[in-house]
Short mmCIF file of C-alpha atoms in Angstrom, two decimals:
data_model
loop_
_atom_site.label_atom_id
_atom_site.label_comp_id
_atom_site.label_asym_id
_atom_site.label_seq_id
_atom_site.Cartn_x
_atom_site.Cartn_y
_atom_site.Cartn_z
CA ASP C 239 91.79 332.87 135.63
CA ARG C 240 89.42 330.68 133.63
CA GLY C 241 88.87 328.00 136.23
CA TYR C 242 91.01 325.31 134.62
CA ASP C 243 92.33 322.63 136.95
CA GLN C 244 94.96 321.34 134.53
CA ALA C 245 97.08 322.57 131.64
CA LEU C 246 98.83 320.55 128.94
CA ASN C 247 101.89 321.75 127.09
CA MET C 248 103.38 319.92 124.11
CA ASP C 249 105.08 320.53 120.77
CA ALA C 250 102.69 321.29 117.94
CA ASP C 251 104.71 319.44 115.28
CA PHE C 252 103.36 316.05 116.43
CA SER C 253 106.80 314.99 117.67
CA HIS C 254 104.78 314.46 120.87
CA ALA C 255 102.04 311.99 120.04
CA PRO C 256 98.51 313.06 121.10
CA ARG C 257 97.69 309.39 121.80
CA HIS C 258 99.68 309.75 125.06
CA LEU C 259 97.47 312.52 126.44
CA PRO C 260 94.95 310.24 128.21
CA ALA C 261 97.76 308.57 130.19
CA LEU C 262 99.19 311.94 131.21
CA LEU C 263 95.77 313.18 132.30
CA ALA C 264 95.09 309.98 134.25
CA GLY C 265 98.37 310.44 136.12
CA MET C 266 97.25 313.89 137.26
CA ASP C 267 94.90 312.22 139.74
CA ASN C 268 97.94 311.54 141.93
CA ALA C 269 100.42 314.28 140.94
CA ASP C 270 100.74 318.04 140.50
CA VAL C 271 102.85 317.78 137.34
CA MET C 272 103.13 314.96 134.79
CA ILE C 273 105.98 314.98 132.28
CA GLY C 274 106.49 312.73 129.29
CA SER C 275 109.89 312.42 127.64
CA ARG C 276 111.24 310.47 124.73
CA TYR C 277 114.41 309.86 126.78
CA ILE C 278 112.95 307.96 129.73
CA PRO C 279 112.47 304.18 129.94
CA GLY C 280 109.65 303.32 127.58
CA GLY C 281 110.02 306.55 125.63
CA LYS C 282 111.01 306.42 121.97
CA ILE C 283 111.43 308.43 118.79
CA GLU C 284 109.91 307.34 115.51
CA GLY C 285 110.68 308.61 112.02
CA TRP C 286 113.44 311.12 112.78
CA PRO C 287 116.51 311.43 110.53
CA TRP C 288 119.93 311.07 112.21
CA THR C 289 120.44 314.87 112.09
CA ARG C 290 117.36 315.48 114.23
CA HIS C 291 118.42 312.74 116.65
CA SER C 292 121.85 314.39 116.97
CA MET C 293 120.39 317.82 117.55
CA SER C 294 117.87 316.47 120.03
CA ARG C 295 120.70 314.92 122.06
CA ALA C 296 123.24 317.76 121.75
CA ALA C 297 120.96 320.77 122.38
CA PRO C 298 119.90 319.73 125.91
CA CYS C 299 123.56 319.12 126.90
CA TYR C 300 124.51 322.57 125.69
CA ALA C 301 121.48 324.20 127.33
CA ARG C 302 122.00 322.29 130.58
CA THR C 303 125.55 323.67 130.77
CA LEU C 304 124.54 327.16 129.71
CA LEU C 305 121.54 327.39 132.05
CA GLY C 306 123.08 325.45 134.93
CA LEU C 307 120.27 322.89 134.95
CA LYS C 308 120.59 319.49 136.62
CA SER C 309 117.99 317.62 134.57
CA LYS C 310 119.34 315.81 131.54
CA ASP C 311 116.36 316.83 129.41
CA ARG C 312 116.07 320.65 129.27
CA SER C 313 112.67 320.41 127.64
CA ILE C 314 111.31 318.57 130.71
CA GLN C 315 112.22 321.48 132.98
CA ALA C 316 111.06 324.08 130.46
CA HIS C 317 107.67 322.42 129.95
CA GLY C 318 107.25 321.98 133.70
CA ILE C 319 108.04 325.63 134.42
CA ILE C 320 105.83 326.91 131.62
CA SER C 321 103.01 324.64 132.78
CA LEU C 322 103.29 326.08 136.28
CA SER C 323 102.96 329.56 134.80
CA ILE C 324 99.85 328.53 132.89
CA LEU C 325 98.34 327.49 136.21
CA LYS C 326 99.37 330.91 137.65
CA ASN C 327 101.83 329.42 140.15
CA PRO C 328 104.13 332.27 141.28
CA ALA C 329 106.94 329.77 141.90
CA ALA C 330 107.49 329.77 138.13
CA ALA C 331 108.44 333.48 137.94
CA LYS C 332 112.08 333.19 139.01
CA PRO C 333 113.08 330.18 136.84
CA LEU C 334 111.25 331.70 133.87
CA GLY C 335 113.03 335.00 134.45
CA GLU C 336 116.38 333.24 134.58
CA ILE C 337 115.71 331.59 131.22
CA VAL C 338 114.69 334.97 129.76
CA ALA C 339 117.74 336.78 131.16
CA ARG C 340 120.39 334.38 129.85
CA ARG C 341 122.58 335.77 127.08
CA ASP C 342 122.06 333.90 123.84
CA LEU C 343 124.48 335.40 121.31
CA LEU C 344 123.83 332.76 118.66
CA HIS C 345 120.07 332.61 119.38
CA GLU C 346 120.32 328.85 119.93
CA ASN C 347 117.76 328.98 122.74
CA GLU C 348 115.53 331.54 121.05
CA GLU C 349 112.35 329.47 121.08
CA LEU C 350 112.74 328.51 124.74
CA ARG C 351 113.34 332.17 125.64
CA LYS C 352 110.28 333.26 123.64
CA GLU C 353 108.10 330.75 125.48
CA ALA C 354 109.52 331.88 128.82
CA VAL C 355 108.77 335.55 127.99
CA LYS C 356 105.19 334.67 127.01
CA ALA C 357 104.81 332.59 130.16
CA LEU C 358 106.00 335.50 132.34
CA GLY C 359 103.36 337.72 130.77
CA GLY C 360 100.69 335.09 131.31
CA LEU C 361 101.79 334.52 134.89
CA GLY C 362 101.20 338.20 135.61
CA ASP C 363 103.59 338.25 138.57
CA GLU C 364 105.51 341.45 139.23
CA VAL C 365 108.70 339.41 139.82
CA GLY C 366 108.80 338.96 136.05
CA VAL C 367 108.82 342.72 135.41
CA GLN C 368 112.50 343.11 136.32
CA TYR C 369 113.55 340.28 133.99
CA LEU C 370 111.47 341.69 131.15
CA LYS C 371 112.94 345.14 131.80
CA LYS C 372 116.49 343.81 131.28
CA VAL C 373 115.47 342.23 127.99
CA LEU C 374 113.46 345.14 126.62
CA LEU C 375 116.01 347.82 127.53
CA ALA C 376 119.09 345.85 126.42
CA LYS C 377 121.09 347.67 123.77
CA SER C 378 120.23 346.35 120.33
CA TRP C 379 123.36 344.98 118.75
CA LEU C 380 124.99 341.57 118.49
CA ALA C 381 126.48 341.60 121.99
CA SER C 382 123.14 341.89 123.72
CA GLY C 383 122.02 338.43 122.61
CA VAL C 384 118.42 339.68 122.49
CA SER C 385 116.48 339.48 119.23
CA GLU C 386 113.83 341.93 118.10
CA SER C 387 111.14 339.26 118.44
CA ILE C 388 112.03 338.66 122.11
CA LYS C 389 111.89 342.40 122.78
CA ILE C 390 108.46 342.62 121.13
CA LEU C 391 107.22 339.68 123.22
CA SER C 392 108.67 341.34 126.34
CA ALA C 393 106.73 344.54 125.62
CA THR C 394 103.55 342.50 125.19
CA ALA C 395 104.24 340.56 128.42
CA LEU C 396 104.75 343.82 130.34
CA GLY C 397 101.43 345.03 128.96
CA ARG C 398 99.74 341.89 130.25
CA ILE C 399 101.30 342.25 133.70
CA GLY C 400 100.54 345.98 133.93
CA GLY C 401 101.25 348.21 136.91
CA ASP C 402 103.23 351.40 137.41
CA GLU C 403 106.65 349.81 136.94
CA ALA C 404 105.61 348.18 133.66
CA VAL C 405 104.31 351.54 132.41
CA LYS C 406 107.64 353.24 133.24
CA ILE C 407 109.63 350.54 131.46
CA LEU C 408 107.40 350.63 128.37
CA GLU C 409 107.57 354.42 128.19
CA LYS C 410 111.37 354.34 128.42
CA ALA C 411 111.60 351.56 125.82
CA SER C 412 109.30 353.43 123.42
CA LYS C 413 111.78 356.34 123.52
CA GLN C 414 114.75 354.03 123.04
CA HIS C 415 113.37 351.95 120.15
CA LYS C 416 111.86 352.49 116.71
CA GLY C 417 109.86 350.34 114.33
CA ASN C 418 108.24 347.13 115.51
CA ILE C 419 109.55 347.34 119.09
CA TYR C 420 108.28 350.93 119.41
CA ASN C 421 104.87 349.84 118.09
CA ALA C 422 104.73 346.90 120.53
CA CYS C 423 105.54 349.23 123.45
CA LYS C 424 102.84 351.70 122.42
CA MET C 425 100.24 348.94 122.00
CA ALA C 426 101.13 347.51 125.42
CA LEU C 427 100.81 350.96 127.01
CA GLU C 428 97.40 351.47 125.38
CA GLY C 429 96.28 348.10 126.75
CA ILE C 430 97.37 348.98 130.29
CA LYS C 431 95.68 352.36 130.23
CA LYS C 432 92.30 350.95 129.15
#
């Protein structure tokens, strides 16, 4: 939309060192996607306590099993998919939708799901509408595995995508929900109608 040729996606807590950005950008001369990982040859982790190391190793194994991914580093696939959505590549809609639609009863993948919801909204592809519908209209109790924040982000994403189907879903959700989710649905509807 804004004429960018490239997009960069990285953690904001400086666990990804900005000093590596020039090398990633230079690699883009010969590739569509460049991915850096602390778990590839030459990659390393500095200054983490053992608990963070353990979590960093265990979480991708759990997510890989849960999401059926083949890559050993879930964050590599997630960053790649989200980067494709930033560049408005419609090929990202289905894998993003699958991340969004996965049940997450313990909210262990909450941040990944939030990013996938936001990416679907930014992608603006109608394929994402059906995934967002499932999330937004899921019954709100423990078994749904969908938090209020993900529902709010889903309403916002539907507002960004727009279209008749998004309007129908947001209208139905605004009748089904109260509070913050209701407000998010109404704001999304107002944005579409402008």
